[in-house]
Each structure stands twice: as C-alpha cells, then as structure tokens.
Amino acid sequence: RKGYARVMDKGWGFINDRGENIIANEFLDATDFCEGFASVEVKPMEWKIINTQGDFTSSKVFTRMDKFSKNGLAGATQSSLK
C-alpha cells in the first residue's frame, strides 16, 4: 500500500513513505489522500481534485471541499458564480 503525507513548505504538497517529495508544495491547503484522491486549494476558495500523480482529475472548481472518504466521496460546494 502506498502512503502519502501532506507537508507544508511555503505551500502544501505531498511526500511518499520514503520522505520523497512526490507532489510539489504549491497549494494553499490540501486534504489527505484517500482512495487515490485528495482535495487541494489552488487559489483562495478554488478547490480541485488531484490523483496520486498530482494530476487534476477534472476541470470542475469548488469553493469548498472535504476529505475523501473510504467510499470515494467528498463533500463539496460549488458556487453559482464560477
């Protein structure tokens, strides 16, 4: 099982279980990975979903996102202004 941890160094990013930086510390905030996905804040109140390679999984932008649960779901809010 792969392990990923959030780390803060001028921004949030992720390291693997060997302590190697795998996703750059470029996010304002981030949740832990669960079931291969994490929520990241790319700009104030602009959250996106990434996979374990650091790729965005869709073009959708949310104003708020929760951590993914074991069933692969996460709570999210999407502004009608975006």
mmCIF file with all atom_site columns, C-alpha atoms in Angstrom:
data_model
loop_
_atom_site.group_PDB
_atom_site.id
_atom_site.type_symbol
_atom_site.label_atom_id
_atom_site.label_alt_id
_atom_site.label_comp_id
_atom_site.label_asym_id
_atom_site.label_entity_id
_atom_site.label_seq_id
_atom_site.pdbx_PDB_ins_code
_atom_site.Cartn_x
_atom_site.Cartn_y
_atom_site.Cartn_z
_atom_site.occupancy
_atom_site.B_iso_or_equiv
_atom_site.pdbx_formal_charge
_atom_site.auth_seq_id
_atom_site.auth_comp_id
_atom_site.auth_asym_id
_atom_site.auth_atom_id
_atom_site.pdbx_PDB_model_num
ATOM 1  C CA . ARG A 1 1  ? 0.000   0.000  0.000   1.00 0.00 ? 1  ARG A CA 1
ATOM 2  C CA . LYS A 1 2  ? 1.357   3.412  -0.943  1.00 0.00 ? 2  LYS A CA 1
ATOM 3  C CA . GLY A 1 3  ? 1.484   6.033  1.759   1.00 0.00 ? 3  GLY A CA 1
ATOM 4  C CA . TYR A 1 4  ? 1.318   9.760  1.105   1.00 0.00 ? 4  TYR A CA 1
ATOM 5  C CA . ALA A 1 5  ? 1.568   12.526 3.666   1.00 0.00 ? 5  ALA A CA 1
ATOM 6  C CA . ARG A 1 6  ? 0.770   16.208 3.394   1.00 0.00 ? 6  ARG A CA 1
ATOM 7  C CA . VAL A 1 7  ? 3.694   18.542 4.059   1.00 0.00 ? 7  VAL A CA 1
ATOM 8  C CA . MET A 1 8  ? 3.906   22.310 4.365   1.00 0.00 ? 8  MET A CA 1
ATOM 9  C CA . ASP A 1 9  ? 6.918   24.171 2.984   1.00 0.00 ? 9  ASP A CA 1
ATOM 10 C CA . LYS A 1 10 ? 5.785   27.561 1.621   1.00 0.00 ? 10 LYS A CA 1
ATOM 11 C CA . GLY A 1 11 ? 2.706   25.680 0.404   1.00 0.00 ? 11 GLY A CA 1
ATOM 12 C CA . TRP A 1 12 ? 1.073   22.280 0.806   1.00 0.00 ? 12 TRP A CA 1
ATOM 13 C CA . GLY A 1 13 ? 2.397   19.281 -1.101  1.00 0.00 ? 13 GLY A CA 1
ATOM 14 C CA . PHE A 1 14 ? 2.836   15.549 -0.597  1.00 0.00 ? 14 PHE A CA 1
ATOM 15 C CA . ILE A 1 15 ? 5.639   13.126 0.202   1.00 0.00 ? 15 ILE A CA 1
ATOM 16 C CA . ASN A 1 16 ? 5.720   9.348  -0.153  1.00 0.00 ? 16 ASN A CA 1
ATOM 17 C CA . ASP A 1 17 ? 6.515   6.817  2.581   1.00 0.00 ? 17 ASP A CA 1
ATOM 18 C CA . ARG A 1 18 ? 10.270  7.259  1.881   1.00 0.00 ? 18 ARG A CA 1
ATOM 19 C CA . GLY A 1 19 ? 10.065  11.027 2.520   1.00 0.00 ? 19 GLY A CA 1
ATOM 20 C CA . GLU A 1 20 ? 10.486  11.909 -1.155  1.00 0.00 ? 20 GLU A CA 1
ATOM 21 C CA . ASN A 1 21 ? 8.530   14.891 -2.442  1.00 0.00 ? 21 ASN A CA 1
ATOM 22 C CA . ILE A 1 22 ? 6.050   13.487 -4.980  1.00 0.00 ? 22 ILE A CA 1
ATOM 23 C CA . ILE A 1 23 ? 3.716   16.456 -5.484  1.00 0.00 ? 23 ILE A CA 1
ATOM 24 C CA . ALA A 1 24 ? 5.126   19.989 -5.336  1.00 0.00 ? 24 ALA A CA 1
ATOM 25 C CA . ASN A 1 25 ? 4.350   22.257 -2.385  1.00 0.00 ? 25 ASN A CA 1
ATOM 26 C CA . GLU A 1 26 ? 2.221   24.654 -4.412  1.00 0.00 ? 26 GLU A CA 1
ATOM 27 C CA . PHE A 1 27 ? -1.225  24.500 -2.808  1.00 0.00 ? 27 PHE A CA 1
ATOM 28 C CA . LEU A 1 28 ? -2.823  26.881 -0.291  1.00 0.00 ? 28 LEU A CA 1
ATOM 29 C CA . ASP A 1 29 ? -4.422  23.931 1.517   1.00 0.00 ? 29 ASP A CA 1
ATOM 30 C CA . ALA A 1 30 ? -4.879  20.218 0.975   1.00 0.00 ? 30 ALA A CA 1
ATOM 31 C CA . THR A 1 31 ? -6.612  17.194 2.445   1.00 0.00 ? 31 THR A CA 1
ATOM 32 C CA . ASP A 1 32 ? -5.050  13.787 2.948   1.00 0.00 ? 32 ASP A CA 1
ATOM 33 C CA . PHE A 1 33 ? -5.246  11.235 0.148   1.00 0.00 ? 33 PHE A CA 1
ATOM 34 C CA . CYS A 1 34 ? -7.979  8.637  0.432   1.00 0.00 ? 34 CYS A CA 1
ATOM 35 C CA . GLU A 1 35 ? -8.770  6.030  -2.197  1.00 0.00 ? 35 GLU A CA 1
ATOM 36 C CA . GLY A 1 36 ? -6.275  7.723  -4.546  1.00 0.00 ? 36 GLY A CA 1
ATOM 37 C CA . PHE A 1 37 ? -7.730  11.252 -4.397  1.00 0.00 ? 37 PHE A CA 1
ATOM 38 C CA . ALA A 1 38 ? -7.084  14.453 -2.452  1.00 0.00 ? 38 ALA A CA 1
ATOM 39 C CA . SER A 1 39 ? -8.700  17.881 -2.447  1.00 0.00 ? 39 SER A CA 1
ATOM 40 C CA . VAL A 1 40 ? -6.373  20.859 -2.966  1.00 0.00 ? 40 VAL A CA 1
ATOM 41 C CA . GLU A 1 41 ? -6.942  24.604 -2.789  1.00 0.00 ? 41 GLU A CA 1
ATOM 42 C CA . VAL A 1 42 ? -5.252  26.127 -5.849  1.00 0.00 ? 42 VAL A CA 1
ATOM 43 C CA . LYS A 1 43 ? -6.424  29.736 -5.241  1.00 0.00 ? 43 LYS A CA 1
ATOM 44 C CA . PRO A 1 44 ? -8.466  31.242 -2.407  1.00 0.00 ? 44 PRO A CA 1
ATOM 45 C CA . MET A 1 45 ? -11.809 29.403 -2.375  1.00 0.00 ? 45 MET A CA 1
ATOM 46 C CA . GLU A 1 46 ? -10.910 27.424 -5.524  1.00 0.00 ? 46 GLU A CA 1
ATOM 47 C CA . TRP A 1 47 ? -10.577 23.727 -4.757  1.00 0.00 ? 47 TRP A CA 1
ATOM 48 C CA . LYS A 1 48 ? -9.814  20.939 -7.223  1.00 0.00 ? 48 LYS A CA 1
ATOM 49 C CA . ILE A 1 49 ? -9.303  17.178 -7.060  1.00 0.00 ? 49 ILE A CA 1
ATOM 50 C CA . ILE A 1 50 ? -5.938  15.524 -7.733  1.00 0.00 ? 50 ILE A CA 1
ATOM 51 C CA . ASN A 1 51 ? -4.822  11.924 -8.062  1.00 0.00 ? 51 ASN A CA 1
ATOM 52 C CA . THR A 1 52 ? -1.632  10.396 -6.623  1.00 0.00 ? 52 THR A CA 1
ATOM 53 C CA . GLN A 1 53 ? 0.370   11.595 -9.646  1.00 0.00 ? 53 GLN A CA 1
ATOM 54 C CA . GLY A 1 54 ? -0.679  15.192 -8.886  1.00 0.00 ? 54 GLY A CA 1
ATOM 55 C CA . ASP A 1 55 ? -2.893  15.441 -11.970 1.00 0.00 ? 55 ASP A CA 1
ATOM 56 C CA . PHE A 1 56 ? -6.204  17.289 -11.770 1.00 0.00 ? 56 PHE A CA 1
ATOM 57 C CA . THR A 1 57 ? -8.987  14.785 -12.332 1.00 0.00 ? 57 THR A CA 1
ATOM 58 C CA . SER A 1 58 ? -11.475 17.243 -13.851 1.00 0.00 ? 58 SER A CA 1
ATOM 59 C CA . SER A 1 59 ? -11.919 20.887 -14.762 1.00 0.00 ? 59 SER A CA 1
ATOM 60 C CA . LYS A 1 60 ? -14.534 21.399 -12.011 1.00 0.00 ? 60 LYS A CA 1
ATOM 61 C CA . VAL A 1 61 ? -13.734 24.049 -9.405  1.00 0.00 ? 61 VAL A CA 1
ATOM 62 C CA . PHE A 1 62 ? -15.311 24.070 -5.940  1.00 0.00 ? 62 PHE A CA 1
ATOM 63 C CA . THR A 1 63 ? -15.459 26.814 -3.310  1.00 0.00 ? 63 THR A CA 1
ATOM 64 C CA . ARG A 1 64 ? -15.024 24.227 -0.534  1.00 0.00 ? 64 ARG A CA 1
ATOM 65 C CA . MET A 1 65 ? -14.091 20.549 -0.383  1.00 0.00 ? 65 MET A CA 1
ATOM 66 C CA . ASP A 1 66 ? -13.847 17.968 2.354   1.00 0.00 ? 66 ASP A CA 1
ATOM 67 C CA . LYS A 1 67 ? -11.535 14.985 2.603   1.00 0.00 ? 67 LYS A CA 1
ATOM 68 C CA . PHE A 1 68 ? -12.463 11.949 0.513   1.00 0.00 ? 68 PHE A CA 1
ATOM 69 C CA . SER A 1 69 ? -13.968 9.051  2.447   1.00 0.00 ? 69 SER A CA 1
ATOM 70 C CA . LYS A 1 70 ? -13.354 5.322  2.024   1.00 0.00 ? 70 LYS A CA 1
ATOM 71 C CA . ASN A 1 71 ? -16.328 5.122  -0.355  1.00 0.00 ? 71 ASN A CA 1
ATOM 72 C CA . GLY A 1 72 ? -14.637 7.597  -2.735  1.00 0.00 ? 72 GLY A CA 1
ATOM 73 C CA . LEU A 1 73 ? -16.954 10.521 -1.975  1.00 0.00 ? 73 LEU A CA 1
ATOM 74 C CA . ALA A 1 74 ? -16.190 14.008 -0.654  1.00 0.00 ? 74 ALA A CA 1
ATOM 75 C CA . GLY A 1 75 ? -18.445 16.838 0.372   1.00 0.00 ? 75 GLY A CA 1
ATOM 76 C CA . ALA A 1 76 ? -18.097 19.891 -1.854  1.00 0.00 ? 76 ALA A CA 1
ATOM 77 C CA . THR A 1 77 ? -19.680 23.259 -2.519  1.00 0.00 ? 77 THR A CA 1
ATOM 78 C CA . GLN A 1 78 ? -19.729 24.798 -5.961  1.00 0.00 ? 78 GLN A CA 1
ATOM 79 C CA . SER A 1 79 ? -20.519 28.499 -6.308  1.00 0.00 ? 79 SER A CA 1
ATOM 80 C CA . SER A 1 80 ? -23.019 29.506 -8.951  1.00 0.00 ? 80 SER A CA 1
ATOM 81 C CA . LEU A 1 81 ? -20.710 32.448 -9.733  1.00 0.00 ? 81 LEU A CA 1
ATOM 82 C CA . LYS A 1 82 ? -17.862 30.279 -11.040 1.00 0.00 ? 82 LYS A CA 1
#
